[in-house]
Amino acid sequence: MPKLAWLIPALPMLAAAWIGAVYVIAGNRGEALEKSTSRIATAAAALSLLLILVIDLLALVQGAPGQIDFGSWLSSGGYDIRLSFTLDTLSLSMATLVALLSLLTLRFSVNYMHREDGFQRFFMVLSLFMGAMLLLVMAGNAMLTFIGWELAGVSSYLLIAYTFDRPTATANATRALVTNRIGDASFIIAIVLSLFWLGSAEWPDILACGSDLETLKVGLMLSCFLLAALVKSAQVPFAPWIARALEGPTPSSAIFYGALMVHAGVYLIIRLAPLFELVPELMLLLAVFGAITALYGFLAGLVQTDTKSSLIFSTTGQVGLMFLECGLGWFSFAAWHLALHAAWRAYQFLNAPGLMHLMGRSNRPVPRWLQHRRWLYTASLQRFWLDNIANWLLIKPVRYLARDTQAFDQQVVNRLVGLPGSASVVSSLAQWEQVKVGESGRVVGDSGDVGRGSGVAGRLMEGIATLLQWFEEHLVLKGGDEGIFNLIQRLGRNLEKVELLLSQPRYLFLLILITLIVIL
Amino acid sequence: MPESMTDTTADLRAHLLQVIEHFEHVLPGQAAIREFVHHNTLHGFQQLPFPQALATAHRVTGAYGYLPEDQFRRYYHEGRITQEELESILNDDPELDSGNVLFTAESEPVQRRNILLAALIHPLKAVTGCQLNWQIEERDALRAFQPDISETSRSRLLAAAARHGLTTEAEAVDDLWTACLHALGLDHYILHPEELMDMSPEQAEKMLSRVLTDEEQRGTSAMVMDRLIDREADASMETMFGRLGHDLTLSGLLKALTGVDLMEAMQPQLVRYIGSFLDQGQAAWNAPDRDCGFYAVWRTSAAQDMAWVFEGLPDWKDSIEALPDAPLDAVVIELKWLGLAEEKWALYLERLALDLPGWSGMFLWRHLRPGYEGLEQVKVDMLDYLAVRLVLERLVAQRLCRERWNIEASIDVIRWYFRHHQAEFLVRDTVYNSHLPEYLVTLAQGLLNCSSLCNTDEEQWRHLAHMIWTWRQSPASDRPAGYNVYRSAWPLFRLAQHLGVCGADIRDLEGSTIEHIFACIDALDPERAGFIWLQAYELHYRDQLFNALVNNQERGRWKTRELRPEGQVVFCMDDREEGIRRHLEEHNPNIETLGAAGFFGVSINWRGLDDNKVTPLCPVVVTPSHEIRETPQAGQQTLAGQHRRRRRLRQHLSDLLHQETRRNLLRSALLILLAAPGALAVLTAKLLAPLQLGQLSDRLRIAFERAVPTRVDINASEDRPATPQQPRAGFTDAEQADRVLGFLRTIGLQKGFAPLVLLMGHGSSSQNNPHLAAYDCGACSGRHGGPNARVFAAMANRPEVRALLRARGCNIPAGTWFLGAEHNTCNEDIRWYDLDQLPAASRQYFEKLSNDLAVATSGSAHERARRLASAPRNPSPQHALRHMLGRAKDFSQARPELGHATNAAAIIGRRSVSQGAFFDRRVFLISYDPSQDPQGEVLEAILLAAGPVGAGINLEYYFSTANNDHYGCGSKVTHNVTGLFGVMEGAGSDLRTGLPKQMIEVHEAMRLQVIVEADIDILTRIYQRQPPLQELIGNGWLLLSAKDPDSESIHVFTPGKGFEPWRGNISELPTVARSADWYNGHTLPLTPALIKTVATHA
């Protein structure tokens, strides 16, 4: 039976592929395809859940199957990446939770998304997400987990931008995606390190590496995983992306940010629990990040006036607590906390539109001593400026850098390779007028060439001749002072510009970065 | 502050307050969402005639008020609008002069009407160069007919062309195109814009000679082009700066010049601060100093805000500290600093408020209702809002201006800068405000996004400006003046094809005729075209409706009530009740149904057993003077106490779950751990078996809380006058008799009382629905009308009241009993009141009536199911009823019911006018008996009460449907309730007002046809007496007609002309035995039909 476990993530993914294919072939036929779409998605999800439950049952009787190998995926030299699942208590219970909550959300969406233009798109992405989450929790090695990790991220991106005609939605989706890239990069490094040092990315091998590797190496690898987890679970300082992720339809907010994806980071930490216990410094780090995030979520949550934000900050706070619990070494408590919290938030998020009618009274005000901390109120309302800091530290410099590079391209590179920068032909009536009036006799027919050569030698000679002519014209004919003076002035201006640029922090930063890369 | 300012402060404040008052006309006036009551979305423009109001609103708020023309064209092709109807509307508009013959083609006259019709039915839009190239290259447009040309037009054109020796389609069409170009004096060749990058001398010469006038050519000045460019830049600069304070703000100006939307920087700030300030109890932590006003709160926070350190606004703190304390001063200083002439302030502020209409509207709504929801400590003043908005705008504009041009962000400085950089202005203006070909956009972007690395000297701007200008003069662009291939020749070409006019005829046209043709097409601007379509659409429905009424003449029952009905049921006038009334009458024709505004003439402040505060149950315009409480029956005090305690406990637990799990950190964690397993089980059950879980939880709740038998305290305990300011508990006997008699008179029920008279209020229940109140009773301020029915019945049953009534000539038989009930329009459930007081003698009637009603409710559910795509197809009535029950309990259901969707008419008159016909739940039915109201006093009162309610519902649906993006609130699926007062899309959008897509998707956007069964003289007199009716009807917000009480003649009211007889076609209607026979198997709107009613009366 466990040999069929690969079907569990594959079924929803196949459903997604099917819906996608129908969409491509038959187009968006709106309501006509709603029934078949939702049926396929829910049937696949239900089958997945059923399979998991059977395996769960077997595990209860015979014990968890543990590592299951389906064969080799990539092998090159000494590296062999397997197609394998880890079916232990942790992953099985997580998978059950994922499948159940996804199924319920799909079911909810059948009515809720009825007649939406994006109905098929929504079900496709939700199915993909379900498959991705299942792969993430059941994968037997870091590589497969990473695939699930990425697919979940992509589907999150697609659903934040569900209403892609609203600029805010697309901007926020991009922001969430880009923030997540930081964690993804770190995840990849961790995989590379494990392949490099251990020759394997299988979870059991990684977990057992403590005995083979020096603590520093273990710590380095773990820090990379930790960073990935911090980003995915929206911990401070990466927290703001999740508050921006509420642009999608309510059921997607429920399952991505309330219930499942936000917990992926915690899951990764719990998966690596035995290793973390070897590195107390990282445990401390976990606790610190968790505690800060919990406070951040709590305080910012107190001032939120819209239902979804209020729920998401509360979620951030709870996930922060889970990190704190992990940091204190209470991994199994954190796992329980995770599962129960996921179930509760799914319920609460799906109920978000009607929360106002469920509330009997206004929210209980904060105590007086807190009420009058005016600065703290402002800070909470502005979400502790995490977004602004990220803008200032990363986004703006990168944007300017891009602009500088483009300008460099246009002004220097294009000229060097000889791409047309500005047209020297007649492209406006004014130019034609000039030609006619005769102010510039050099536009037509006279390109300033001395002669024309062909072949390498010819071109070379042509070049030399042109250069000499230029020299003559600018430095000699125009009279020493004017030509040379102009040239020097231009040089000076350009030097000034370079100096100006170098004084900008982004270039200083870039220089330091380059130096570091070279040294390492 | 300058001294002169303090002198005029009072004046200024008064002036600004006036300005703010005027905002009411342009900002959405929607209440906080829990108080949602349907109102005319364009209430602020109601003093204008309908088309003018829509045009004005379009100009001011940018929202078009008619359905898209394509939608109307679809209706046309579906036969929902016919050519005759369009023609009749065109004929009625003298301005269009549609009978005028413009020219004669092949001895057939072509009237303006023909051209107008062609332009309405087929889009004759201008194309762009690329679109025309595509038409020519891909669709062979110059050799084949356009695909939408009708067969008759084709053959006529071909026949005409054949007479001129052109035998094939290709020849005829090609000749037509040449003729069109020739007639307009144009030539056309396909030119790719990028060919202009490298012009040949001939090309350049040709263009130059065309561009320059003789004088300029003779001029010897070297740079004529430069002068032309400067002149053009100056002209468009004047236009753009002239729009400031008219339809442009500083942000708008900068957006037009840089493409940067300052709102992006301001909106998150504004939404967070306003949300927190106006919050009604969603957040645990609001600013402690909300009593100082929004401006002060924001200023305190802004001074502490560190965002500006990171956002590149180093002088932020100084700017904030330099702000004056009073918001009025801040507004004045900012406006002066901006450099705006004082007479433009009002419009500028209005424009500013319209930048975020939803939030501004909510702020204004609270500004007008101080102390709302007990939030007395929150001082909401619109002036605060404007001050913050102005300061914020200045600060972010400052940043942008410094970054881009190193100048201050005031109008004069910006203008000064561009006076000296005309080429740059021209480039920016064209890039951001018009279409440019790609090669120019790329070049422009290079200059606009330049970093400090490149030199953006004047020379480069000028060069690009010249290129753009050259492109604009070329045939590849869409030159604004004169005839043009894309804007003139192409529409003419298409028009000729539709008219079936061949090339030779076009060549014969004189210049003035062509001008007339284009004037005719241009007369159909979107506003006029939309209004013509709308009227034709309404006409189509109206004629069907009138035809049904004429056919139904003398068929309907209860005209004189000579026989005593078995039972009388008074429903709300609500269009949703038309179905259940029809089903009830079909099932038992001996029952008479009546309709009235669902508060049954009793305006009360209601306090139910479990309520903590009173709720007004009456139309919004009324403030009740009486308070009615629901109290436990005598002897039930202990039970009531237990109920109260248990209920409080349950509520406490519920709050613990819903509030505390998002408020705290550690306590939440604990609560979540405890609650999650249960939540998971509930969630699963809720999604898999919503109905069963819903019923179970209802049962459990009642079992736990214990149901308490109650009664309503209707009698006044003290004898002092009741006023809206000091409401009194209960009514005196005389007051009760007044209300009962008044109401019975209104509905024309003063004789022929049945043994049982049922008053049926209504409400709606659904889950997970922020717009819950929008489904409830409009006559009860968006709440349930059951208590009103109950109170009315209790009053009408009292012997003291009956005695008073008898003294006033209204003799209610002793055997008649009044009973109150409430119909749930979502799940069709009926809740009965005070059954324990029902006399034994009336019990048998009750049993019979409740059985009949049970059949009617399932019939109603059955009929509703046909319009719901997610309901079962062709269900049995029982199945349909179960579906509706489940729907109301299903929290994943975004359409628990369809509300008032498809409402289209109101019939004020006896039931005999409408009884026996199928109106598809589209008609408000208001009972009124003209034979008992010779002076029209009752009718006057009905029109004054029902007119605004009906118009409010109908027009809210109309606008939300016509333009859901602006007047409606978009799809529910991304909605996010904020502050308990409104919904946003996502977590930081503008507040969305109006109805969600899910409520209006089947609605037919048309104005309400009000048909009154009354003499036209009486109606005319009422109209002349009542300014509110003149506004609604005279301005065309409601369409009025009169049905003669004694004959089948119908008169239509036209503003300015009065009543004119209706002369529509009368055709026979299909007759069916049951409604279901007519609607079964149909999911779309249905035309009226007649229903055979077999009287079984003893």
mmCIF file of C-alpha atoms in Angstrom, chain A residues 343-449:
data_model
loop_
_atom_site.group_PDB
_atom_site.id
_atom_site.type_symbol
_atom_site.label_atom_id
_atom_site.label_comp_id
_atom_site.label_asym_id
_atom_site.label_seq_id
_atom_site.Cartn_x
_atom_site.Cartn_y
_atom_site.Cartn_z
ATOM 1 C CA ALA A 343 -7.650 23.664 11.607
ATOM 2 C CA TRP A 344 -8.940 26.579 13.649
ATOM 3 C CA ARG A 345 -7.718 29.254 11.261
ATOM 4 C CA ALA A 346 -9.206 27.483 8.270
ATOM 5 C CA TYR A 347 -12.530 27.613 10.049
ATOM 6 C CA GLN A 348 -12.109 31.200 11.103
ATOM 7 C CA PHE A 349 -10.910 32.470 7.745
ATOM 8 C CA LEU A 350 -13.712 30.789 5.858
ATOM 9 C CA ASN A 351 -16.074 32.498 8.259
ATOM 10 C CA ALA A 352 -14.390 35.872 7.824
ATOM 11 C CA PRO A 353 -17.117 37.515 5.691
ATOM 12 C CA GLY A 354 -19.698 36.840 8.375
ATOM 13 C CA LEU A 355 -17.518 37.465 11.397
ATOM 14 C CA MET A 356 -19.220 40.798 11.994
ATOM 15 C CA HIS A 357 -22.518 39.007 12.460
ATOM 16 C CA LEU A 358 -21.036 36.389 14.762
ATOM 17 C CA MET A 359 -19.602 38.947 17.126
ATOM 18 C CA GLY A 360 -21.901 39.701 20.002
ATOM 19 C CA ARG A 361 -19.980 42.746 21.115
ATOM 20 C CA SER A 362 -17.107 44.989 20.105
ATOM 21 C CA ASN A 363 -13.595 43.766 20.556
ATOM 22 C CA ARG A 364 -12.365 44.064 24.147
ATOM 23 C CA PRO A 365 -10.246 47.241 24.334
ATOM 24 C CA VAL A 366 -6.614 46.964 25.353
ATOM 25 C CA PRO A 367 -5.746 47.869 28.945
ATOM 26 C CA ARG A 368 -5.257 51.540 29.743
ATOM 27 C CA TRP A 369 -1.507 51.420 30.164
ATOM 28 C CA LEU A 370 -1.151 50.099 26.659
ATOM 29 C CA GLN A 371 -3.893 52.268 25.240
ATOM 30 C CA HIS A 372 -1.902 55.401 25.954
ATOM 31 C CA ARG A 373 1.408 54.235 24.548
ATOM 32 C CA ARG A 374 0.945 56.551 21.614
ATOM 33 C CA TRP A 375 4.247 55.736 19.943
ATOM 34 C CA LEU A 376 3.617 52.033 20.153
ATOM 35 C CA TYR A 377 0.182 52.571 18.642
ATOM 36 C CA THR A 378 1.669 54.388 15.675
ATOM 37 C CA ALA A 379 4.356 51.757 15.298
ATOM 38 C CA SER A 380 1.772 48.976 15.364
ATOM 39 C CA LEU A 381 -0.432 50.770 12.879
ATOM 40 C CA GLN A 382 2.553 51.176 10.580
ATOM 41 C CA ARG A 383 3.483 47.541 11.193
ATOM 42 C CA PHE A 384 6.804 48.546 12.699
ATOM 43 C CA TRP A 385 7.887 49.952 9.348
ATOM 44 C CA LEU A 386 9.174 46.616 8.161
ATOM 45 C CA ASP A 387 7.918 47.301 4.660
ATOM 46 C CA ASN A 388 9.499 50.728 4.548
ATOM 47 C CA ILE A 389 12.795 49.381 5.772
ATOM 48 C CA ALA A 390 12.771 46.706 3.098
ATOM 49 C CA ASN A 391 12.017 49.338 0.473
ATOM 50 C CA TRP A 392 14.860 51.474 1.643
ATOM 51 C CA LEU A 393 17.362 48.702 2.137
ATOM 52 C CA LEU A 394 16.692 46.547 -0.893
ATOM 53 C CA ILE A 395 14.107 47.686 -3.348
ATOM 54 C CA LYS A 396 15.185 51.227 -3.958
ATOM 55 C CA PRO A 397 18.890 50.468 -4.394
ATOM 56 C CA VAL A 398 18.112 47.627 -6.752
ATOM 57 C CA ARG A 399 15.805 49.811 -8.768
ATOM 58 C CA TYR A 400 18.395 52.559 -9.064
ATOM 59 C CA LEU A 401 21.031 50.017 -9.898
ATOM 60 C CA ALA A 402 18.866 48.721 -12.692
ATOM 61 C CA ARG A 403 18.375 52.199 -13.982
ATOM 62 C CA ASP A 404 22.077 52.936 -13.857
ATOM 63 C CA THR A 405 22.820 49.728 -15.673
ATOM 64 C CA GLN A 406 20.330 50.546 -18.346
ATOM 65 C CA ALA A 407 21.797 53.965 -18.781
ATOM 66 C CA PHE A 408 25.263 52.431 -18.946
ATOM 67 C CA ASP A 409 23.965 50.097 -21.591
ATOM 68 C CA GLN A 410 22.578 52.900 -23.664
ATOM 69 C CA GLN A 411 25.345 55.363 -23.217
ATOM 70 C CA VAL A 412 28.385 53.130 -23.238
ATOM 71 C CA VAL A 413 27.725 49.591 -24.354
ATOM 72 C CA ASN A 414 25.417 50.433 -27.234
ATOM 73 C CA ARG A 415 27.928 52.910 -28.550
ATOM 74 C CA LEU A 416 30.764 50.444 -28.173
ATOM 75 C CA VAL A 417 29.015 47.667 -30.061
ATOM 76 C CA GLY A 418 27.664 50.124 -32.537
ATOM 77 C CA LEU A 419 23.936 49.679 -32.026
ATOM 78 C CA PRO A 420 21.996 52.702 -33.134
ATOM 79 C CA GLY A 421 21.726 55.005 -30.171
ATOM 80 C CA SER A 422 20.162 58.003 -31.747
ATOM 81 C CA ALA A 423 19.299 58.103 -35.387
ATOM 82 C CA SER A 424 21.511 60.128 -37.592
ATOM 83 C CA VAL A 425 19.009 60.059 -40.405
ATOM 84 C CA VAL A 426 16.058 62.317 -40.981
ATOM 85 C CA SER A 427 13.472 61.319 -38.431
ATOM 86 C CA SER A 428 11.689 64.567 -37.869
ATOM 87 C CA LEU A 429 10.500 67.440 -39.962
ATOM 88 C CA ALA A 430 12.725 69.744 -38.001
ATOM 89 C CA GLN A 431 15.742 67.864 -39.222
ATOM 90 C CA TRP A 432 14.485 68.055 -42.735
ATOM 91 C CA GLU A 433 13.943 71.716 -42.276
ATOM 92 C CA GLN A 434 17.517 72.052 -41.088
ATOM 93 C CA VAL A 435 18.712 70.216 -44.104
ATOM 94 C CA LYS A 436 16.776 72.486 -46.335
ATOM 95 C CA VAL A 437 17.868 75.621 -44.645
ATOM 96 C CA GLY A 438 21.370 74.280 -44.838
ATOM 97 C CA GLU A 439 22.458 74.913 -41.331
ATOM 98 C CA SER A 440 23.887 71.509 -41.112
ATOM 99 C CA GLY A 441 25.426 70.350 -44.308
ATOM 100 C CA ARG A 442 26.472 67.056 -42.879
ATOM 101 C CA VAL A 443 23.270 65.233 -42.533
ATOM 102 C CA VAL A 444 22.792 63.970 -46.022
ATOM 103 C CA GLY A 445 25.452 62.118 -47.892
ATOM 104 C CA ASP A 446 28.344 63.118 -45.703
ATOM 105 C CA SER A 447 28.780 60.765 -42.813
ATOM 106 C CA GLY A 448 32.199 62.063 -41.965
ATOM 107 C CA ASP A 449 34.013 59.045 -43.336
#
